[in-house]
mmCIF file with all atom_site columns, C-alpha atoms in Angstrom:
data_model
loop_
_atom_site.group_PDB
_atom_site.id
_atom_site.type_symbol
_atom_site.label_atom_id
_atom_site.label_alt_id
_atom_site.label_comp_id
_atom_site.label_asym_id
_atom_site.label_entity_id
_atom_site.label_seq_id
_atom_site.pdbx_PDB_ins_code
_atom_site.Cartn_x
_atom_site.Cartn_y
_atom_site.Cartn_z
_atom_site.occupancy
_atom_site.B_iso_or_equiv
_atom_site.pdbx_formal_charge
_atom_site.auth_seq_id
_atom_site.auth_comp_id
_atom_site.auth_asym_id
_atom_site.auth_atom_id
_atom_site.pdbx_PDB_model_num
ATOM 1   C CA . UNK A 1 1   ? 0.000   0.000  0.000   1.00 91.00 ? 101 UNK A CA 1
ATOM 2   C CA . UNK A 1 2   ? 2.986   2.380  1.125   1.00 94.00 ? 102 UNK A CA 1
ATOM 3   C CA . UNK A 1 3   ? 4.671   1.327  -2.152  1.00 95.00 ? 103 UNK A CA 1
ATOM 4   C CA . UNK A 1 4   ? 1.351   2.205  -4.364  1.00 90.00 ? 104 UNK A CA 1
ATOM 5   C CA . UNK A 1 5   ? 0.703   5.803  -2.587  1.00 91.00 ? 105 UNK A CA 1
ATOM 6   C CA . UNK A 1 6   ? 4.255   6.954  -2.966  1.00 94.00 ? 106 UNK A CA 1
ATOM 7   C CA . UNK A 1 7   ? 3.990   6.129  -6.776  1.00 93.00 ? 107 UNK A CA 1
ATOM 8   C CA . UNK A 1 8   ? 0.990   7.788  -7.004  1.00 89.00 ? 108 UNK A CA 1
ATOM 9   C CA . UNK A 1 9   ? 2.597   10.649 -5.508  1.00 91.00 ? 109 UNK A CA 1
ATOM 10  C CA . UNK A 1 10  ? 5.090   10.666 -7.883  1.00 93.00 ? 110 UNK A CA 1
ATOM 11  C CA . UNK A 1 11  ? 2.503   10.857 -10.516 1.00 89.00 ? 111 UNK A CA 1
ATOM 12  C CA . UNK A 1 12  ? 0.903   13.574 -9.385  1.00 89.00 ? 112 UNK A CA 1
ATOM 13  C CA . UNK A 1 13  ? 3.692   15.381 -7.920  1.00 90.00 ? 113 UNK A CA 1
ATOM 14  C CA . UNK A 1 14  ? 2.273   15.340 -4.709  1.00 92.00 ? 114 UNK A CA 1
ATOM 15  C CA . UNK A 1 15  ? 3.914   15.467 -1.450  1.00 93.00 ? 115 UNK A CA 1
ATOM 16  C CA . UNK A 1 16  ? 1.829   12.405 -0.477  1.00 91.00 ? 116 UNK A CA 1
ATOM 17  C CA . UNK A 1 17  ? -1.027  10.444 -1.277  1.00 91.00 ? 117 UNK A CA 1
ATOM 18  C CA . UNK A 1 18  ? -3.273  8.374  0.618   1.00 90.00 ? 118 UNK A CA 1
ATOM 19  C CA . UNK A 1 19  ? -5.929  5.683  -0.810  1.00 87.00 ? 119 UNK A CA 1
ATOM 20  C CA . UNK A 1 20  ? -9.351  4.649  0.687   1.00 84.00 ? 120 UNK A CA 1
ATOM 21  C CA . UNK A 1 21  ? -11.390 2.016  0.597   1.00 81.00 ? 121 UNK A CA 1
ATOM 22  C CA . UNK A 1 22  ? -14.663 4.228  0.282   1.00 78.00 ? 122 UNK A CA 1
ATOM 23  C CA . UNK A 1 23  ? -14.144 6.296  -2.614  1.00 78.00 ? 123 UNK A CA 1
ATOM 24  C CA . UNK A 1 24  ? -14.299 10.181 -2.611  1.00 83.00 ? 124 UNK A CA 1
ATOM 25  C CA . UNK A 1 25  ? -16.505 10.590 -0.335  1.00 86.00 ? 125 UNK A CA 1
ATOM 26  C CA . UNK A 1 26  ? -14.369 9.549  2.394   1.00 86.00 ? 126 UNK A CA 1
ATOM 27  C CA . UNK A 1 27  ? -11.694 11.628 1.282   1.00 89.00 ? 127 UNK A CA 1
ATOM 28  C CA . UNK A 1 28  ? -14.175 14.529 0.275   1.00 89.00 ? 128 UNK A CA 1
ATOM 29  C CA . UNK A 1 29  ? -15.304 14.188 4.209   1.00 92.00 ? 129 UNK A CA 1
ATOM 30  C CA . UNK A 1 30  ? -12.020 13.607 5.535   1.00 91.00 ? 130 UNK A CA 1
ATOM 31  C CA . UNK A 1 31  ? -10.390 16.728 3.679   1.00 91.00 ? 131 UNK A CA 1
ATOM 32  C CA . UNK A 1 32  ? -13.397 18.811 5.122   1.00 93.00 ? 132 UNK A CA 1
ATOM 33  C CA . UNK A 1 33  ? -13.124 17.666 8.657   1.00 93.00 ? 133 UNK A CA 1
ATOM 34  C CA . UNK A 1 34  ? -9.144  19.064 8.056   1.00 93.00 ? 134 UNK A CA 1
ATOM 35  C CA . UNK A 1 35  ? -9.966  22.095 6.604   1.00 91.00 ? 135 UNK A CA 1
ATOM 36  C CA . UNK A 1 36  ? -10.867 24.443 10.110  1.00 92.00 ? 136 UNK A CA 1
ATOM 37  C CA . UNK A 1 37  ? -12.800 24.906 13.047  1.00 95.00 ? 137 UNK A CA 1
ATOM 38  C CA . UNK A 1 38  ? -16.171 24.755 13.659  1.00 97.00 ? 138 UNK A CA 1
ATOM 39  C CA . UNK A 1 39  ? -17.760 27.804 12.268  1.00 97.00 ? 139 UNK A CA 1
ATOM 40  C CA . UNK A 1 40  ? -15.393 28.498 10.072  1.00 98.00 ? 140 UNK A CA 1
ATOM 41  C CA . UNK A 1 41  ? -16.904 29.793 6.303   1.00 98.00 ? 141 UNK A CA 1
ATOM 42  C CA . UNK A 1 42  ? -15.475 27.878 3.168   1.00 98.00 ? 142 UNK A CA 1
ATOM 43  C CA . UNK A 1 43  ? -16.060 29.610 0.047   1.00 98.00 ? 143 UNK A CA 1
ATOM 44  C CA . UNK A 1 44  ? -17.693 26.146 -2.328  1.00 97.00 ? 144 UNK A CA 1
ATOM 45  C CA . UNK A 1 45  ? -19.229 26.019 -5.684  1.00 94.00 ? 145 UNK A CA 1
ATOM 46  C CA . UNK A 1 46  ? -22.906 24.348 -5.797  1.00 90.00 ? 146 UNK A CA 1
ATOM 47  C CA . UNK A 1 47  ? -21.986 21.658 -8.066  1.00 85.00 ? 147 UNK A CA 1
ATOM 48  C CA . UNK A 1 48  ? -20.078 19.881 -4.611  1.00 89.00 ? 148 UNK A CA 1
ATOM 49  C CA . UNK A 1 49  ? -21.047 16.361 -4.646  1.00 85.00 ? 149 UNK A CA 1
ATOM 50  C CA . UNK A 1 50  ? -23.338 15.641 -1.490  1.00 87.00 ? 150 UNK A CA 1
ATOM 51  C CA . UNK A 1 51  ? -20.375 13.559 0.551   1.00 90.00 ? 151 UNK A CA 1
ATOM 52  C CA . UNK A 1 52  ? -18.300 17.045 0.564   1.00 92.00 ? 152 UNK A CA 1
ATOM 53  C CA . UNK A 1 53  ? -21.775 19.148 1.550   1.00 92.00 ? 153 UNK A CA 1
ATOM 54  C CA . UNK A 1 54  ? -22.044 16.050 4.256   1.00 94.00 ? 154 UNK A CA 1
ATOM 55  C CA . UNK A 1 55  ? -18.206 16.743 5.274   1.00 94.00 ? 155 UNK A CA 1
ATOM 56  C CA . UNK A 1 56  ? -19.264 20.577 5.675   1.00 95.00 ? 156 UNK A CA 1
ATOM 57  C CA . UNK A 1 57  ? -21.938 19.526 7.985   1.00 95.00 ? 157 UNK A CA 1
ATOM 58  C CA . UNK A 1 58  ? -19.830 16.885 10.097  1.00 95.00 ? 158 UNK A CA 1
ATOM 59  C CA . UNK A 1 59  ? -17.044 19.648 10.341  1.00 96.00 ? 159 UNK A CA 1
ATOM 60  C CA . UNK A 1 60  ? -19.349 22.101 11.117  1.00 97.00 ? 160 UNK A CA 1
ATOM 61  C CA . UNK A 1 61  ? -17.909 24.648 8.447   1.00 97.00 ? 161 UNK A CA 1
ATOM 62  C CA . UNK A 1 62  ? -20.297 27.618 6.946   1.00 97.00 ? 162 UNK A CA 1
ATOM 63  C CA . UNK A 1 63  ? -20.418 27.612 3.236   1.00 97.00 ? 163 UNK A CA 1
ATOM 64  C CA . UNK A 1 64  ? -20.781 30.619 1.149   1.00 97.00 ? 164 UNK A CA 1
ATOM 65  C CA . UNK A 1 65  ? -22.123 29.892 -2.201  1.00 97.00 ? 165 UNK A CA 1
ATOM 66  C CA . UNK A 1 66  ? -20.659 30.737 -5.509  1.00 97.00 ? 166 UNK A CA 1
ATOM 67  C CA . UNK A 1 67  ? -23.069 31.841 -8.102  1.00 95.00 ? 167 UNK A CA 1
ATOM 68  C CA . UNK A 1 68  ? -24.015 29.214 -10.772 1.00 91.00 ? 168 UNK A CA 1
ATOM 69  C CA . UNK A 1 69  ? -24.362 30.819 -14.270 1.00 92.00 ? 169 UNK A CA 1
ATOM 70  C CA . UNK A 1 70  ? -25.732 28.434 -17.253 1.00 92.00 ? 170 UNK A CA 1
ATOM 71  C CA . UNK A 1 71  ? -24.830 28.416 -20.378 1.00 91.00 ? 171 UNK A CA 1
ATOM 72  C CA . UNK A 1 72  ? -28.106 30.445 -22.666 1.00 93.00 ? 172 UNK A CA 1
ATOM 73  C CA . UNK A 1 73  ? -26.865 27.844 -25.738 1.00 94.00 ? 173 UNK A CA 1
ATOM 74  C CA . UNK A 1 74  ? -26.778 24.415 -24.064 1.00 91.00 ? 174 UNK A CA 1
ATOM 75  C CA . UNK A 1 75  ? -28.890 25.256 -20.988 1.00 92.00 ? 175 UNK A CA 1
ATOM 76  C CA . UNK A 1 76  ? -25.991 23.438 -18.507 1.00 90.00 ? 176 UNK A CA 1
ATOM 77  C CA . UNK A 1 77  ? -24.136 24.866 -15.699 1.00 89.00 ? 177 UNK A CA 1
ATOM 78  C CA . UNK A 1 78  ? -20.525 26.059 -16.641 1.00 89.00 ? 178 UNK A CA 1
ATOM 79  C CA . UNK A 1 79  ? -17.701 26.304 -14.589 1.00 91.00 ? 179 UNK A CA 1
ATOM 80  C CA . UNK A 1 80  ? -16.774 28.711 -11.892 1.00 94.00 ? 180 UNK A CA 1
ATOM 81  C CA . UNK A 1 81  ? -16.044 32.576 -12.969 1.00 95.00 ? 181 UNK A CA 1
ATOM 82  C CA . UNK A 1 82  ? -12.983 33.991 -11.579 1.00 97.00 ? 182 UNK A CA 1
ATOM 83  C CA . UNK A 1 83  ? -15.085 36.900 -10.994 1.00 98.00 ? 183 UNK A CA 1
ATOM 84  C CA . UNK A 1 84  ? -17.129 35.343 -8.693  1.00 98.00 ? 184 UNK A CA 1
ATOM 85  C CA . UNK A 1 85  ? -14.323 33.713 -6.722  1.00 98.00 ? 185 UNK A CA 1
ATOM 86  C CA . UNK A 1 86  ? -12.459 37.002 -6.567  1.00 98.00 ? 186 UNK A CA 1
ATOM 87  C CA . UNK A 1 87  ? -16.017 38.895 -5.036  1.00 98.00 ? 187 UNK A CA 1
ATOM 88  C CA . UNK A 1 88  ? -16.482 36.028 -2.671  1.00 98.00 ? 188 UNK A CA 1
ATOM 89  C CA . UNK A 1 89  ? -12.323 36.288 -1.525  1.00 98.00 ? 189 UNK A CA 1
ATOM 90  C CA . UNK A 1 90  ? -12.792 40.115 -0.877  1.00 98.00 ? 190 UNK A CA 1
ATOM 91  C CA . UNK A 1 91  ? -16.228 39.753 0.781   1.00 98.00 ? 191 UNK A CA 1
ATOM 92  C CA . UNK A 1 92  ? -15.242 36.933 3.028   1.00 98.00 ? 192 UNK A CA 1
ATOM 93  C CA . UNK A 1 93  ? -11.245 37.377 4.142   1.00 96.00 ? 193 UNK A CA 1
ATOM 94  C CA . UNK A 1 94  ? -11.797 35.055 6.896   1.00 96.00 ? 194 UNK A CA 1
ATOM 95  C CA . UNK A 1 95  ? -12.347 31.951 4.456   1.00 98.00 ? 195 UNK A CA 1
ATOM 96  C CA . UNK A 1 96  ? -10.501 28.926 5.340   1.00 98.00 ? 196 UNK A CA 1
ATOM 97  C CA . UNK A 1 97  ? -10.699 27.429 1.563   1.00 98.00 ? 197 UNK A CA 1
ATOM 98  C CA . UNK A 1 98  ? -11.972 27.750 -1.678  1.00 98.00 ? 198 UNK A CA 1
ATOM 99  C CA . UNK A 1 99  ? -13.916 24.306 -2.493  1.00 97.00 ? 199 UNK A CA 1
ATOM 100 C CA . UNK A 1 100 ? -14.604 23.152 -6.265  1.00 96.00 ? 200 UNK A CA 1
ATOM 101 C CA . UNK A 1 101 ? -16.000 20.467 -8.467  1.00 93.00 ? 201 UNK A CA 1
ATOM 102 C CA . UNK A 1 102 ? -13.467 19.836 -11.716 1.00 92.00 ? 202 UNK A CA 1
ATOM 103 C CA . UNK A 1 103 ? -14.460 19.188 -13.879 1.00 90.00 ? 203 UNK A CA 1
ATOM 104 C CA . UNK A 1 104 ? -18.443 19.314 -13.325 1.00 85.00 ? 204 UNK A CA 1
ATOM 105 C CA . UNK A 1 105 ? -20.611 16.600 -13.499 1.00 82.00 ? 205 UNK A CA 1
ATOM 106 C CA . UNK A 1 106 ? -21.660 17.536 -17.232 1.00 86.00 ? 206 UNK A CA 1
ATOM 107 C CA . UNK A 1 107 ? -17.737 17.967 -18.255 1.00 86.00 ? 207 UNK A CA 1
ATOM 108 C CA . UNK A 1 108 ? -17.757 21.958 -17.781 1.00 89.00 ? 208 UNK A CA 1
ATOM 109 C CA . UNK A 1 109 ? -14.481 23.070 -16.398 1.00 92.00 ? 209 UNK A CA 1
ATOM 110 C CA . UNK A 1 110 ? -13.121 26.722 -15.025 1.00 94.00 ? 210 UNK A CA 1
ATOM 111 C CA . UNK A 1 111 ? -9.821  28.290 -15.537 1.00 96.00 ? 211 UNK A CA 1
ATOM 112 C CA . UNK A 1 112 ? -8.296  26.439 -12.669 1.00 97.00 ? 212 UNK A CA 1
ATOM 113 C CA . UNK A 1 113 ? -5.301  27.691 -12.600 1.00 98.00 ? 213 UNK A CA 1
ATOM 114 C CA . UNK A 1 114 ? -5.847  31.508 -12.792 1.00 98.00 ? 214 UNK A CA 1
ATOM 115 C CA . UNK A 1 115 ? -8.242  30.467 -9.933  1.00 98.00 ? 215 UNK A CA 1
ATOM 116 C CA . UNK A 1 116 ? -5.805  29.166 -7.751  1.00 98.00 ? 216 UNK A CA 1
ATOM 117 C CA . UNK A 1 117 ? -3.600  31.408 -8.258  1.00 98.00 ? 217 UNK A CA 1
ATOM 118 C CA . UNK A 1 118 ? -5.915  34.302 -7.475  1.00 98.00 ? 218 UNK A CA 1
ATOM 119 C CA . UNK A 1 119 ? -6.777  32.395 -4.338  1.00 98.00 ? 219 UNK A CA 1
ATOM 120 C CA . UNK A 1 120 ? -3.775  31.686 -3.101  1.00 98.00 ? 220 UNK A CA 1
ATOM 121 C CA . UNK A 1 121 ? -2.986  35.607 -3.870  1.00 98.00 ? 221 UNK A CA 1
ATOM 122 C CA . UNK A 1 122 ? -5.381  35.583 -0.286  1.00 98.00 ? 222 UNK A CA 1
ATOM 123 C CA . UNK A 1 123 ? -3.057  32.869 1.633   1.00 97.00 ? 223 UNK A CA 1
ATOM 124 C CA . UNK A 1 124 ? -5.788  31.108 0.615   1.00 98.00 ? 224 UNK A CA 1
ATOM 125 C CA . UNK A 1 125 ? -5.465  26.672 -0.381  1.00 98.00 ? 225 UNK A CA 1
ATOM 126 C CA . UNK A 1 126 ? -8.012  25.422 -3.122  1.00 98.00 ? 226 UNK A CA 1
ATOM 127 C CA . UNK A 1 127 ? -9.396  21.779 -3.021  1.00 97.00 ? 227 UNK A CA 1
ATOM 128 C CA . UNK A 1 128 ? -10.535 20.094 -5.358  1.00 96.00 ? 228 UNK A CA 1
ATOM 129 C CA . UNK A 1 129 ? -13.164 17.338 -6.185  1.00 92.00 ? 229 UNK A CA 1
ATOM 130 C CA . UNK A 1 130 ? -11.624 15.739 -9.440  1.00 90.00 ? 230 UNK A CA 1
ATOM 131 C CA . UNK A 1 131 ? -13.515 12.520 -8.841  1.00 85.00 ? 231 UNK A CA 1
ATOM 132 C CA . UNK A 1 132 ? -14.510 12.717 -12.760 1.00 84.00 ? 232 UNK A CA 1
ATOM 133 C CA . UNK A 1 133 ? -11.633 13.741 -13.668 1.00 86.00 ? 233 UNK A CA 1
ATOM 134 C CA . UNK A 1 134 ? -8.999  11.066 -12.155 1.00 83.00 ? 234 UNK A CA 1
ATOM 135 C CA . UNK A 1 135 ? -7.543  10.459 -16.049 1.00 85.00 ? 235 UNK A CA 1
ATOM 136 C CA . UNK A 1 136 ? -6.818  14.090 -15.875 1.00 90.00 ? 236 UNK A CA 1
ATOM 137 C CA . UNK A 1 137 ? -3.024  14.340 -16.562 1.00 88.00 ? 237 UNK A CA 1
ATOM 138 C CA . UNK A 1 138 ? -2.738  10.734 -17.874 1.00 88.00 ? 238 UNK A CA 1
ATOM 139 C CA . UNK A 1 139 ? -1.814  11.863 -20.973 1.00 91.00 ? 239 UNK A CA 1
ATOM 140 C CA . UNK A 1 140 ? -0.291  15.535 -23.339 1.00 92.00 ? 240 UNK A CA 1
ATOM 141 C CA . UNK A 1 141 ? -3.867  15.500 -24.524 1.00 95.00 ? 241 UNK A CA 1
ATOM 142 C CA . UNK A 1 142 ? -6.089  15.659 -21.278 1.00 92.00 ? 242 UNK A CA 1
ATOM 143 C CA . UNK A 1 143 ? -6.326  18.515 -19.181 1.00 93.00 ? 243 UNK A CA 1
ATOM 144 C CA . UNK A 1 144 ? -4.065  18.861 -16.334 1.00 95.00 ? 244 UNK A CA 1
ATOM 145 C CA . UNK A 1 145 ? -5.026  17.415 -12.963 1.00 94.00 ? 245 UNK A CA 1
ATOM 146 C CA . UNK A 1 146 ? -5.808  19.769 -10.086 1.00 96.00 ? 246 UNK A CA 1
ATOM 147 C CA . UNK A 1 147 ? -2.657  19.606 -8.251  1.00 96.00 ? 247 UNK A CA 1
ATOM 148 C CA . UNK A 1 148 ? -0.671  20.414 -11.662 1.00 96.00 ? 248 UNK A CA 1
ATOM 149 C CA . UNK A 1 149 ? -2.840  23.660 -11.899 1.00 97.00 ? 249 UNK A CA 1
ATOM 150 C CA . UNK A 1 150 ? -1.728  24.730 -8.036  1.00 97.00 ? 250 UNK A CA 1
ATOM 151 C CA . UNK A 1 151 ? -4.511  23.160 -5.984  1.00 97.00 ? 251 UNK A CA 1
ATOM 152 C CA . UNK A 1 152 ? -3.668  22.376 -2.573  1.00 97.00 ? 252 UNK A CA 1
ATOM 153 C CA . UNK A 1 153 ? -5.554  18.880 -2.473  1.00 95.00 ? 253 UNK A CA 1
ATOM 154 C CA . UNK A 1 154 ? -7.512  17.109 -5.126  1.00 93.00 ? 254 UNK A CA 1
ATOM 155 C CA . UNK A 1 155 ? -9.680  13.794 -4.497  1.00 92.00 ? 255 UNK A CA 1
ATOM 156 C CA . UNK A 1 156 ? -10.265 11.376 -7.556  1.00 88.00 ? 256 UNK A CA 1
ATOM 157 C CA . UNK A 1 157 ? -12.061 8.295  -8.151  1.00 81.00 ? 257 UNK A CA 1
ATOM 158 C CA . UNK A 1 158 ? -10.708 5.458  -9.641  1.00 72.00 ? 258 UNK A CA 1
ATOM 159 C CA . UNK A 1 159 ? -13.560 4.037  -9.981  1.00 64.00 ? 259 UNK A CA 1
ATOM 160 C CA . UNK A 1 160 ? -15.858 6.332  -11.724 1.00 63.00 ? 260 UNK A CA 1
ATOM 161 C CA . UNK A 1 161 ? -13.620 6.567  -14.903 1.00 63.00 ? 261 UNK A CA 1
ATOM 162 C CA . UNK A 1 162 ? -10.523 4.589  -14.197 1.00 62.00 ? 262 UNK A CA 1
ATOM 163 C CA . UNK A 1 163 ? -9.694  0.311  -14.227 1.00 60.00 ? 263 UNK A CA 1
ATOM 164 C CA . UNK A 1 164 ? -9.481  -0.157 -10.218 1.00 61.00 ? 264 UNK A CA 1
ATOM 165 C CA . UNK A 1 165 ? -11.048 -2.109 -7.668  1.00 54.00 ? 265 UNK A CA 1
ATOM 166 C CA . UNK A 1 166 ? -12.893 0.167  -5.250  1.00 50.00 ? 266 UNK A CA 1
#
């Protein structure tokens, strides 16, 4: 198992990685418990899949709600505006983290990395859900993985795209 996390590391040029036996929403709850205090506000995009909402509740962390804005041609929800996570950074300078889905459950993505770097302009860490997006960075083609565009922690799924037991 040691030998399996550390090369997973290495693949994501991560400092460490650990693997669980029940899927992202584990790890969604177990990266919320670690996140703060109790009461502390998170800033989290609505498209957060229930086990991270569930994490917020168990941690007792207040989430403030980025807007969702749909797409007039296609009628689905596209990724997060840097706009909106810059508003919600200056309204709120006591957030902890800055929470997101990547890519969304329809495929929609945001410009990650000017996000995180915006965010972490305000000492603040992004995390990332990339449970549908674990092949991200498998290949020149695909779009970069979380961590590669500065996210502090990502989650992904093996299961959900991947081959791997879960």
């Amino acid at each position: 198992l040691r030998n399996a996390e550390s090369r997973a590391a290495t693949f994501y040029d991560a400092d460490w990685c650990r693997f669980s036996s029940g899927g992202s929403t584990h790890t969604n709850q177990a990266l919320a418990l670690a996140l703060g205090q109790p009461g502390d506000v998170v800033i989290a995009s609505r498209s957060l899949h229930r086990s991270m909402l569930l994490g917020f509740v168990l941690a007792d962390l207040r989430p403030v709600w980025l807007p969702t804005h749909i797409d007039d041609h296609c009628g689905l929800p596209r990724g997060t505006s840097i706009d909106d996570v810059a508003t919600a950074l200056a309204s709120y300078p006591g957030a902890v983290a800055l929470v997101l889905t990547e890519p969304g459950y329809v495929g929609t993505m945001s410009d990650l990395q000017a996000i995180c770097e915006l965010t972490h302009q305000y000492g603040v860490p992004v995390l990332v859900d990339q449970a549908w997006g674990a092949h991200f960075g498998a290949h020149p083609e695909l779009p970069r993985h979380a961590l590669a565009n500065g996210a502090d922690a990502m989650v992904t799924s093996t299961h959900k795209l991947l081959v791997g037991y879960s």
